[in-house]
mmCIF file with all atom_site columns, C-alpha atoms in Angstrom:
data_model
loop_
_atom_site.group_PDB
_atom_site.id
_atom_site.type_symbol
_atom_site.label_atom_id
_atom_site.label_alt_id
_atom_site.label_comp_id
_atom_site.label_asym_id
_atom_site.label_entity_id
_atom_site.label_seq_id
_atom_site.pdbx_PDB_ins_code
_atom_site.Cartn_x
_atom_site.Cartn_y
_atom_site.Cartn_z
_atom_site.occupancy
_atom_site.B_iso_or_equiv
_atom_site.pdbx_formal_charge
_atom_site.auth_seq_id
_atom_site.auth_comp_id
_atom_site.auth_asym_id
_atom_site.auth_atom_id
_atom_site.pdbx_PDB_model_num
ATOM 1   C CA . MET H 1 1   ? 62.531 135.696 327.973 1.00 0.00 ? 88  MET H CA 1
ATOM 2   C CA . ASN H 1 2   ? 60.037 137.512 325.821 1.00 0.00 ? 89  ASN H CA 1
ATOM 3   C CA . ARG H 1 3   ? 56.468 136.459 325.094 1.00 0.00 ? 90  ARG H CA 1
ATOM 4   C CA . ASP H 1 4   ? 57.246 135.223 321.557 1.00 0.00 ? 91  ASP H CA 1
ATOM 5   C CA . GLY H 1 5   ? 59.830 132.806 322.909 1.00 0.00 ? 92  GLY H CA 1
ATOM 6   C CA . VAL H 1 6   ? 57.387 131.420 325.469 1.00 0.00 ? 93  VAL H CA 1
ATOM 7   C CA . LEU H 1 7   ? 54.706 130.940 322.810 1.00 0.00 ? 94  LEU H CA 1
ATOM 8   C CA . LEU H 1 8   ? 57.190 129.148 320.547 1.00 0.00 ? 95  LEU H CA 1
ATOM 9   C CA . LEU H 1 9   ? 58.239 126.874 323.416 1.00 0.00 ? 96  LEU H CA 1
ATOM 10  C CA . GLU H 1 10  ? 54.600 126.092 324.241 1.00 0.00 ? 97  GLU H CA 1
ATOM 11  C CA . ALA H 1 11  ? 53.905 125.320 320.593 1.00 0.00 ? 98  ALA H CA 1
ATOM 12  C CA . LEU H 1 12  ? 56.906 122.964 320.419 1.00 0.00 ? 99  LEU H CA 1
ATOM 13  C CA . ILE H 1 13  ? 55.850 121.182 323.613 1.00 0.00 ? 100 ILE H CA 1
ATOM 14  C CA . GLY H 1 14  ? 52.269 120.886 322.288 1.00 0.00 ? 101 GLY H CA 1
ATOM 15  C CA . LEU H 1 15  ? 53.534 119.413 319.002 1.00 0.00 ? 102 LEU H CA 1
ATOM 16  C CA . ALA H 1 16  ? 55.759 116.957 320.912 1.00 0.00 ? 103 ALA H CA 1
ATOM 17  C CA . VAL H 1 17  ? 52.835 115.823 323.077 1.00 0.00 ? 104 VAL H CA 1
ATOM 18  C CA . LEU H 1 18  ? 50.594 115.532 320.020 1.00 0.00 ? 105 LEU H CA 1
ATOM 19  C CA . SER H 1 19  ? 53.264 113.506 318.199 1.00 0.00 ? 106 SER H CA 1
ATOM 20  C CA . ILE H 1 20  ? 53.665 111.119 321.131 1.00 0.00 ? 107 ILE H CA 1
ATOM 21  C CA . VAL H 1 21  ? 49.895 110.628 321.392 1.00 0.00 ? 108 VAL H CA 1
ATOM 22  C CA . GLY H 1 22  ? 49.643 110.108 317.624 1.00 0.00 ? 109 GLY H CA 1
ATOM 23  C CA . ILE H 1 23  ? 52.434 107.537 317.570 1.00 0.00 ? 110 ILE H CA 1
ATOM 24  C CA . SER H 1 24  ? 50.858 105.708 320.518 1.00 0.00 ? 111 SER H CA 1
ATOM 25  C CA . ALA H 1 25  ? 47.465 105.659 318.811 1.00 0.00 ? 112 ALA H CA 1
ATOM 26  C CA . LEU H 1 26  ? 48.991 104.401 315.551 1.00 0.00 ? 113 LEU H CA 1
ATOM 27  C CA . THR H 1 27  ? 50.875 101.659 317.402 1.00 0.00 ? 114 THR H CA 1
ATOM 28  C CA . HIS H 1 28  ? 47.680 100.622 319.165 1.00 0.00 ? 115 HIS H CA 1
ATOM 29  C CA . VAL H 1 29  ? 45.681 100.523 315.914 1.00 0.00 ? 116 VAL H CA 1
ATOM 30  C CA . THR H 1 30  ? 48.413 98.477  314.239 1.00 0.00 ? 117 THR H CA 1
ATOM 31  C CA . ALA H 1 31  ? 48.465 95.988  317.129 1.00 0.00 ? 118 ALA H CA 1
ATOM 32  C CA . VAL H 1 32  ? 44.675 95.657  317.110 1.00 0.00 ? 119 VAL H CA 1
ATOM 33  C CA . ARG H 1 33  ? 44.656 95.044  313.368 1.00 0.00 ? 120 ARG H CA 1
ATOM 34  C CA . ALA H 1 34  ? 47.373 92.389  313.655 1.00 0.00 ? 121 ALA H CA 1
ATOM 35  C CA . ALA H 1 35  ? 45.435 90.669  316.456 1.00 0.00 ? 122 ALA H CA 1
ATOM 36  C CA . TYR H 1 36  ? 42.275 90.747  314.356 1.00 0.00 ? 123 TYR H CA 1
ATOM 37  C CA . GLU H 1 37  ? 44.085 89.190  311.385 1.00 0.00 ? 124 GLU H CA 1
ATOM 38  C CA . ARG H 1 38  ? 45.568 86.446  313.598 1.00 0.00 ? 125 ARG H CA 1
ATOM 39  C CA . ALA H 1 39  ? 42.134 85.730  315.062 1.00 0.00 ? 126 ALA H CA 1
ATOM 40  C CA . ALA H 1 40  ? 40.584 85.541  311.584 1.00 0.00 ? 127 ALA H CA 1
ATOM 41  C CA . GLU H 1 41  ? 43.286 83.128  310.416 1.00 0.00 ? 128 GLU H CA 1
ATOM 42  C CA . ARG H 1 42  ? 42.834 81.030  313.564 1.00 0.00 ? 129 ARG H CA 1
ATOM 43  C CA . GLU H 1 43  ? 39.078 80.916  313.002 1.00 0.00 ? 130 GLU H CA 1
ATOM 44  C CA . ILE H 1 44  ? 39.606 79.541  309.494 1.00 0.00 ? 131 ILE H CA 1
ATOM 45  C CA . VAL H 1 45  ? 42.003 76.887  310.828 1.00 0.00 ? 132 VAL H CA 1
ATOM 46  C CA . VAL H 1 46  ? 39.567 75.845  313.562 1.00 0.00 ? 133 VAL H CA 1
ATOM 47  C CA . HIS H 1 47  ? 36.697 75.673  311.057 1.00 0.00 ? 134 HIS H CA 1
ATOM 48  C CA . ASP H 1 48  ? 38.714 73.414  308.739 1.00 0.00 ? 135 ASP H CA 1
ATOM 49  C CA . ALA H 1 49  ? 39.779 71.275  311.708 1.00 0.00 ? 136 ALA H CA 1
ATOM 50  C CA . GLU H 1 50  ? 36.131 70.939  312.801 1.00 0.00 ? 137 GLU H CA 1
ATOM 51  C CA . GLN H 1 51  ? 35.182 69.647  309.362 1.00 0.00 ? 138 GLN H CA 1
ATOM 52  C CA . LEU H 1 52  ? 37.992 67.081  309.384 1.00 0.00 ? 139 LEU H CA 1
ATOM 53  C CA . LEU H 1 53  ? 37.132 66.052  312.948 1.00 0.00 ? 140 LEU H CA 1
ATOM 54  C CA . ALA H 1 54  ? 33.493 65.566  311.919 1.00 0.00 ? 141 ALA H CA 1
ATOM 55  C CA . GLU H 1 55  ? 34.648 63.092  309.261 1.00 0.00 ? 142 GLU H CA 1
ATOM 56  C CA . TYR H 1 56  ? 36.487 61.078  311.903 1.00 0.00 ? 143 TYR H CA 1
ATOM 57  C CA . VAL H 1 57  ? 33.598 61.236  314.389 1.00 0.00 ? 144 VAL H CA 1
ATOM 58  C CA . LEU H 1 58  ? 31.290 59.655  311.808 1.00 0.00 ? 145 LEU H CA 1
ATOM 59  C CA . MET H 1 59  ? 33.611 56.658  311.324 1.00 0.00 ? 146 MET H CA 1
ATOM 60  C CA . ASP H 1 60  ? 32.847 53.335  312.930 1.00 0.00 ? 147 ASP H CA 1
ATOM 61  C CA . ARG H 1 61  ? 35.155 51.313  315.140 1.00 0.00 ? 148 ARG H CA 1
ATOM 62  C CA . ILE H 1 62  ? 36.722 49.369  312.266 1.00 0.00 ? 149 ILE H CA 1
ATOM 63  C CA . ALA H 1 63  ? 37.492 52.466  310.196 1.00 0.00 ? 150 ALA H CA 1
ATOM 64  C CA . LEU H 1 64  ? 39.013 54.213  313.210 1.00 0.00 ? 151 LEU H CA 1
ATOM 65  C CA . GLY H 1 65  ? 41.105 51.142  314.004 1.00 0.00 ? 152 GLY H CA 1
ATOM 66  C CA . GLN H 1 66  ? 42.514 51.193  310.477 1.00 0.00 ? 153 GLN H CA 1
ATOM 67  C CA . ARG H 1 67  ? 43.632 54.795  310.918 1.00 0.00 ? 154 ARG H CA 1
ATOM 68  C CA . LEU H 1 68  ? 45.474 54.455  314.253 1.00 0.00 ? 155 LEU H CA 1
ATOM 69  C CA . GLY H 1 69  ? 48.721 56.399  314.454 1.00 0.00 ? 156 GLY H CA 1
ATOM 70  C CA . VAL H 1 70  ? 49.914 59.721  313.112 1.00 0.00 ? 157 VAL H CA 1
ATOM 71  C CA . ARG H 1 71  ? 49.219 60.907  309.586 1.00 0.00 ? 158 ARG H CA 1
ATOM 72  C CA . GLU H 1 72  ? 48.885 64.107  307.619 1.00 0.00 ? 159 GLU H CA 1
ATOM 73  C CA . VAL H 1 73  ? 45.448 64.834  306.171 1.00 0.00 ? 160 VAL H CA 1
ATOM 74  C CA . ASP H 1 74  ? 44.372 68.046  304.416 1.00 0.00 ? 161 ASP H CA 1
ATOM 75  C CA . GLY H 1 75  ? 47.052 70.223  306.004 1.00 0.00 ? 162 GLY H CA 1
ATOM 76  C CA . PHE H 1 76  ? 46.576 68.786  309.496 1.00 0.00 ? 163 PHE H CA 1
ATOM 77  C CA . VAL H 1 77  ? 48.479 66.205  311.481 1.00 0.00 ? 164 VAL H CA 1
ATOM 78  C CA . VAL H 1 78  ? 45.965 63.696  312.847 1.00 0.00 ? 165 VAL H CA 1
ATOM 79  C CA . PHE H 1 79  ? 46.889 61.817  316.018 1.00 0.00 ? 166 PHE H CA 1
ATOM 80  C CA . LEU H 1 80  ? 44.599 58.823  316.470 1.00 0.00 ? 167 LEU H CA 1
ATOM 81  C CA . ASP H 1 81  ? 45.189 56.673  319.554 1.00 0.00 ? 168 ASP H CA 1
ATOM 82  C CA . ARG H 1 82  ? 43.261 54.004  321.418 1.00 0.00 ? 169 ARG H CA 1
ATOM 83  C CA . PRO H 1 83  ? 43.923 54.527  325.150 1.00 0.00 ? 170 PRO H CA 1
ATOM 84  C CA . GLU H 1 84  ? 41.264 51.933  326.064 1.00 0.00 ? 171 GLU H CA 1
ATOM 85  C CA . PRO H 1 85  ? 39.764 49.109  324.002 1.00 0.00 ? 172 PRO H CA 1
ATOM 86  C CA . SER H 1 86  ? 36.518 51.053  323.463 1.00 0.00 ? 173 SER H CA 1
ATOM 87  C CA . LEU H 1 87  ? 37.947 54.580  323.511 1.00 0.00 ? 174 LEU H CA 1
ATOM 88  C CA . PHE H 1 88  ? 39.584 56.495  320.674 1.00 0.00 ? 175 PHE H CA 1
ATOM 89  C CA . ARG H 1 89  ? 41.407 59.811  321.089 1.00 0.00 ? 176 ARG H CA 1
ATOM 90  C CA . ILE H 1 90  ? 41.630 62.090  318.069 1.00 0.00 ? 177 ILE H CA 1
ATOM 91  C CA . GLY H 1 91  ? 43.899 65.129  318.081 1.00 0.00 ? 178 GLY H CA 1
ATOM 92  C CA . LEU H 1 92  ? 44.320 67.553  315.184 1.00 0.00 ? 179 LEU H CA 1
ATOM 93  C CA . ALA H 1 93  ? 47.281 69.905  314.821 1.00 0.00 ? 180 ALA H CA 1
ATOM 94  C CA . GLY H 1 94  ? 48.349 72.175  312.002 1.00 0.00 ? 181 GLY H CA 1
ATOM 95  C CA . ALA H 1 95  ? 50.992 70.671  309.746 1.00 0.00 ? 182 ALA H CA 1
ATOM 96  C CA . ASP H 1 96  ? 53.133 73.771  310.302 1.00 0.00 ? 183 ASP H CA 1
ATOM 97  C CA . ARG H 1 97  ? 52.996 73.375  314.132 1.00 0.00 ? 184 ARG H CA 1
ATOM 98  C CA . PRO H 1 98  ? 52.335 69.712  314.976 1.00 0.00 ? 185 PRO H CA 1
ATOM 99  C CA . GLU H 1 99  ? 53.209 70.247  318.646 1.00 0.00 ? 186 GLU H CA 1
ATOM 100 C CA . VAL H 1 100 ? 50.104 72.438  319.168 1.00 0.00 ? 187 VAL H CA 1
ATOM 101 C CA . GLU H 1 101 ? 46.792 70.614  318.840 1.00 0.00 ? 188 GLU H CA 1
ATOM 102 C CA . VAL H 1 102 ? 43.933 72.669  317.425 1.00 0.00 ? 189 VAL H CA 1
ATOM 103 C CA . LEU H 1 103 ? 41.147 70.260  318.410 1.00 0.00 ? 190 LEU H CA 1
ATOM 104 C CA . THR H 1 104 ? 40.979 67.075  320.455 1.00 0.00 ? 191 THR H CA 1
ATOM 105 C CA . THR H 1 105 ? 38.154 64.700  321.267 1.00 0.00 ? 192 THR H CA 1
ATOM 106 C CA . LEU H 1 106 ? 37.467 61.260  322.675 1.00 0.00 ? 193 LEU H CA 1
ATOM 107 C CA . LEU H 1 107 ? 35.147 58.794  320.970 1.00 0.00 ? 194 LEU H CA 1
ATOM 108 C CA . TYR H 1 108 ? 33.481 55.809  322.571 1.00 0.00 ? 195 TYR H CA 1
ATOM 109 C CA . ARG H 1 109 ? 33.096 52.896  320.194 1.00 0.00 ? 196 ARG H CA 1
ATOM 110 C CA . PRO H 1 110 ? 32.119 49.726  322.102 1.00 0.00 ? 197 PRO H CA 1
ATOM 111 C CA . GLU H 1 111 ? 33.368 46.342  321.069 1.00 0.00 ? 198 GLU H CA 1
ATOM 112 C CA . PRO H 1 112 ? 30.756 44.358  319.179 1.00 0.00 ? 199 PRO H CA 1
ATOM 113 C CA . ARG H 1 113 ? 28.912 41.800  321.294 1.00 0.00 ? 200 ARG H CA 1
ATOM 114 C CA . PRO H 1 114 ? 29.078 38.166  320.289 1.00 0.00 ? 201 PRO H CA 1
ATOM 115 C CA . GLU H 1 115 ? 25.869 37.039  318.629 1.00 0.00 ? 202 GLU H CA 1
ATOM 116 C CA . GLY H 1 116 ? 23.310 35.410  320.846 1.00 0.00 ? 203 GLY H CA 1
ATOM 117 C CA . ILE H 1 117 ? 24.186 37.463  323.938 1.00 0.00 ? 204 ILE H CA 1
ATOM 118 C CA . VAL H 1 118 ? 21.384 39.779  324.962 1.00 0.00 ? 205 VAL H CA 1
ATOM 119 C CA . ARG H 1 119 ? 21.627 42.297  327.750 1.00 0.00 ? 206 ARG H CA 1
#
């Protein structure tokens, strides 16, 4: 084999290696960008869920009791349960995926004391 043939073969191998590295780098950049976009979308969803959860946290016992059950509010499915007489559980899930809760919290709202009883 002459020297020109060896140089051509080396050039082809170098181009193949460079192509493989380039494709790998492009795939990695594409995956990172997709992950960034998913994280940005998730951050917006969590922010909106936090605002809705704040509205529920500010409610008193009577208002929470009136909203027991499952309902859709502002693009979220709100699960409001009362596992104990003084405890409310609020779970928020996206309306597109109601099986995955975005945020969950427990609220303590004691029963009102009868008048005249002082502790």
